[in-house]
Coordinates of C-alpha atoms in Angstrom, one line a residue:
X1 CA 0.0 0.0 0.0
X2 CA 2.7 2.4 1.1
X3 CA 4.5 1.7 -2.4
X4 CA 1.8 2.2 -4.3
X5 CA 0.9 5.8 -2.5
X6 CA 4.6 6.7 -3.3
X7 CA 3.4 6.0 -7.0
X8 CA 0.4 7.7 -7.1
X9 CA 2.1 11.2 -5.5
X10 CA 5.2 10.5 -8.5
X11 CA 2.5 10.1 -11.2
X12 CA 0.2 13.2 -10.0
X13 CA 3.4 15.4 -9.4
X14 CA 5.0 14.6 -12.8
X15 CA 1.6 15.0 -14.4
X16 CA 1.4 18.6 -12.8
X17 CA 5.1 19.5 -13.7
X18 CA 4.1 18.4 -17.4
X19 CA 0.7 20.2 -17.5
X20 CA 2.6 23.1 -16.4
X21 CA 5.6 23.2 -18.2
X22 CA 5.8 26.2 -20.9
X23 CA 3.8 28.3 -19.3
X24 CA 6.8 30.5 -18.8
X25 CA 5.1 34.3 -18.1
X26 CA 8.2 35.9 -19.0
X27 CA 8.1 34.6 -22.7
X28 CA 4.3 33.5 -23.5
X29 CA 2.9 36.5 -21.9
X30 CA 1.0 38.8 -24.9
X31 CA 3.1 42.4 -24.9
X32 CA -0.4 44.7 -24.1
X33 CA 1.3 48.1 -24.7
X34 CA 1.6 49.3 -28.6
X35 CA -0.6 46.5 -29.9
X36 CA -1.8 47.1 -33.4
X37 CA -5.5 48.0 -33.5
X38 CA -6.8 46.9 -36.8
X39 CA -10.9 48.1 -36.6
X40 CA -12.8 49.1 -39.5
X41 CA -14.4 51.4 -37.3
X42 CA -11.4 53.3 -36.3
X43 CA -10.8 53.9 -40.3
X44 CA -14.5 55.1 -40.9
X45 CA -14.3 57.4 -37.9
X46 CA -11.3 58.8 -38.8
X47 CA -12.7 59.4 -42.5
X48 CA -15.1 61.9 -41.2
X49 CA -15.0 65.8 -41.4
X50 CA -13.9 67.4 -38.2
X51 CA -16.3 69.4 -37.0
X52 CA -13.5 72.0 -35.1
X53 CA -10.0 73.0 -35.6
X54 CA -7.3 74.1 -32.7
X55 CA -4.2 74.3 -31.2
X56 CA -3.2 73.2 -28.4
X57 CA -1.9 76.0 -26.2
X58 CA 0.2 73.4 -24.4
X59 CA 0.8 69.3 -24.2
X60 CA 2.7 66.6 -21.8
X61 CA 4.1 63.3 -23.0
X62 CA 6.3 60.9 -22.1
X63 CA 8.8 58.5 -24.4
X64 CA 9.4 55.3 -24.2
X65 CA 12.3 53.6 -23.4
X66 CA 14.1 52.5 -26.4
X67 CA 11.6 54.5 -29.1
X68 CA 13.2 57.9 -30.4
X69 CA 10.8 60.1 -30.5
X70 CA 8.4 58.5 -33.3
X71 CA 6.1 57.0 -30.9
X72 CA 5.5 58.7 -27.4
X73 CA 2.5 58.6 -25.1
X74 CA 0.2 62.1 -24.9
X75 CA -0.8 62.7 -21.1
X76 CA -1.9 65.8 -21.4
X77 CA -3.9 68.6 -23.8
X78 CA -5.0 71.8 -23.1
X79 CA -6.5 73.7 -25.6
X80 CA -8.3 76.8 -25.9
X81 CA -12.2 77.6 -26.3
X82 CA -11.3 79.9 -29.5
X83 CA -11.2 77.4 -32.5
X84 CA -12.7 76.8 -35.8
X85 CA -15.7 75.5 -36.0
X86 CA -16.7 74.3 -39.7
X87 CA -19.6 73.1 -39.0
X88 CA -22.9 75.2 -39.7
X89 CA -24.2 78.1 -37.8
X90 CA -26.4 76.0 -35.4
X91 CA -24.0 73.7 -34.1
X92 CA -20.9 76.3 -34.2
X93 CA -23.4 78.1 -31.6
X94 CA -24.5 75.1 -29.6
X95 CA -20.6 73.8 -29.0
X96 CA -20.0 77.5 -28.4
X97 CA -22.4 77.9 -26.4
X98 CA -21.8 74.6 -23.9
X99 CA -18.3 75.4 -23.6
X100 CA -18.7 79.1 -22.1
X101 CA -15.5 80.2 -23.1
X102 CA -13.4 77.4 -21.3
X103 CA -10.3 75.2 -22.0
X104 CA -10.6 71.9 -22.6
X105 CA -8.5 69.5 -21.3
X106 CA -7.7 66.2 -22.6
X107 CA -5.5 63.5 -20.2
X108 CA -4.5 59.9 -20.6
X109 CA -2.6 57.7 -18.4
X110 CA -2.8 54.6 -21.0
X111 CA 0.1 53.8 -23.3
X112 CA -0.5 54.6 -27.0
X113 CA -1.8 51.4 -29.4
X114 CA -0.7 51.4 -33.3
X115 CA -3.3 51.4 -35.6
X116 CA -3.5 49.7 -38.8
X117 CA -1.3 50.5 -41.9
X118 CA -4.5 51.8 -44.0
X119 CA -4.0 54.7 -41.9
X120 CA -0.7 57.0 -42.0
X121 CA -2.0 60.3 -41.2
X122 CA -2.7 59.1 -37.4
X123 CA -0.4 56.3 -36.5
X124 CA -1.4 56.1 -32.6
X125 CA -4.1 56.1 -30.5
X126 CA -5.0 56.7 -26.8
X127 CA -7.9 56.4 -24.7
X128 CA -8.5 59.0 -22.2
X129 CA -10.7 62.1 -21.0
X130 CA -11.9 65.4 -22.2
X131 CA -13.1 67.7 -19.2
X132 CA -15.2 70.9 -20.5
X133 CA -16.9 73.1 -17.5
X134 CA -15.8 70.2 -15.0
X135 CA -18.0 67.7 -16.6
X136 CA -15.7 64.9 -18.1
X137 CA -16.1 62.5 -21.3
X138 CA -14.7 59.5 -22.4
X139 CA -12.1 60.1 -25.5
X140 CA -10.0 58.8 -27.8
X141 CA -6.9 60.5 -28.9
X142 CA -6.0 59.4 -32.7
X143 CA -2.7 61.2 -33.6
X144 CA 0.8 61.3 -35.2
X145 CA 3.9 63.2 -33.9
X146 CA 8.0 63.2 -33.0
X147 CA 9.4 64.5 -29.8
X148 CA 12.1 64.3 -27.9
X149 CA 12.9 66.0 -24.1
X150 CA 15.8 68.0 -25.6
X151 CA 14.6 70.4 -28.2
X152 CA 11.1 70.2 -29.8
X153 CA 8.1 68.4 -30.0
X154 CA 5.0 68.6 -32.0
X155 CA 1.9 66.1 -32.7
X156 CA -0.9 66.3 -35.1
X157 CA -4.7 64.4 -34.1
X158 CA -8.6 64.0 -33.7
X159 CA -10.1 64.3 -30.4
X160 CA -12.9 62.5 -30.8
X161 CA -15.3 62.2 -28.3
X162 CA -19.4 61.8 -27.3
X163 CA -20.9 65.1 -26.1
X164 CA -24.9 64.2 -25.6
X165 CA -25.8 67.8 -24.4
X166 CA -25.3 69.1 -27.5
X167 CA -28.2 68.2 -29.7
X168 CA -27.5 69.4 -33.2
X169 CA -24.9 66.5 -32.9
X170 CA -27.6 64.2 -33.5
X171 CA -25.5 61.6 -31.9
X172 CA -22.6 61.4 -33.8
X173 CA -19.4 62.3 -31.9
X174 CA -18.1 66.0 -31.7
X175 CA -14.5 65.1 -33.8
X176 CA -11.6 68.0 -33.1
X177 CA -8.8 68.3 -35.2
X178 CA -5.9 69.4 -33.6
X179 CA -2.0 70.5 -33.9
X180 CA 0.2 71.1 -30.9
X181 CA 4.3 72.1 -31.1
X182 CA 6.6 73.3 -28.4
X183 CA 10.3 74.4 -28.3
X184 CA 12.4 73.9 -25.1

């Protein structure tokens, strides 16, 4: 009896050394940060007609280690109540109208995502908030750019993002179009 016990535990442990065995964290583990996003969606959305235009009046990032400067993570926006609005007289006025004046201020604390090859305008995107008037919404952040700590950075994007008090919307997302640059 005692022999065969002292079989059954040699069996059951190999069996659980086997069954786990390549499960190695380190190397199977899926790499989450810059993961290509390939959505039709994302394409469609990005197709559309900004409704505003604006520059930032100041941005944070952050690089990451061993990128130089062609990929970097957006923290921060701000960007002024005074911009473009394309769309017609109605809306301009609504937006306008909601925003009282007021920056807007768009944060992330999620690392960038690549998006798919079909396209190069925006090459990266990041999920985050806008805050207008204290209220926040969820956004997403679709954008190209080059930085570096040293010298200059800049960054070109859509803000897009759902705004449900503003009717004239008609449910579709208020899109931004936005350009930031700064000089050390």
């Amino acid at each position: 009896m005692n022999t065969t016990l002292k079989l059954l535990y040699a069996v059951t442990i190999t069996a659980l050394l086997v069954s786990c065995g390549g499960n190695d964290k380190t190397t199977d583990a899926p790499k989450l940060e810059n993961t290509l996003v390939k959505d039709s969606k994302i394409t469609e959305i990005l197709k559309k007609k900004s409704v505003m235009y604006g520059k930032a009046e100041s941005f944070e990032f952050n690089l990451l280690e061993g990128e130089e400067g062609e990929k970097f993570n957006i923290t921060m926006i701000v960007m002024s109540a005074d911009m473009n609005c394309t769309a017609d007289a109605m809306l301009c006025e609504e937006i306008s109208s909601f925003i009282e004046g007021n920056k807007l201020v768009f944060s992330s604390s999620e690392e960038y995502a690549l998006i798919e090859e079909e396209s190069p305008e925006y090459r990266m995107m990041q999920k985050g908030t806008v805050e207008i008037n204290g209220n926040t919404y969820n956004g997403t952040l679709y954008y190209n750019g080059k930085g570096n700590d040293e010298v200059e950075a800049w960054f070109h994007g859509k803000l897009i993002f759902e705004l449900p008090a503003i009717k004239s919307l008609k449910g579709e997302p208020l899109i931004i179009e936005l350009k930031g640059k700064r000089k050390k």
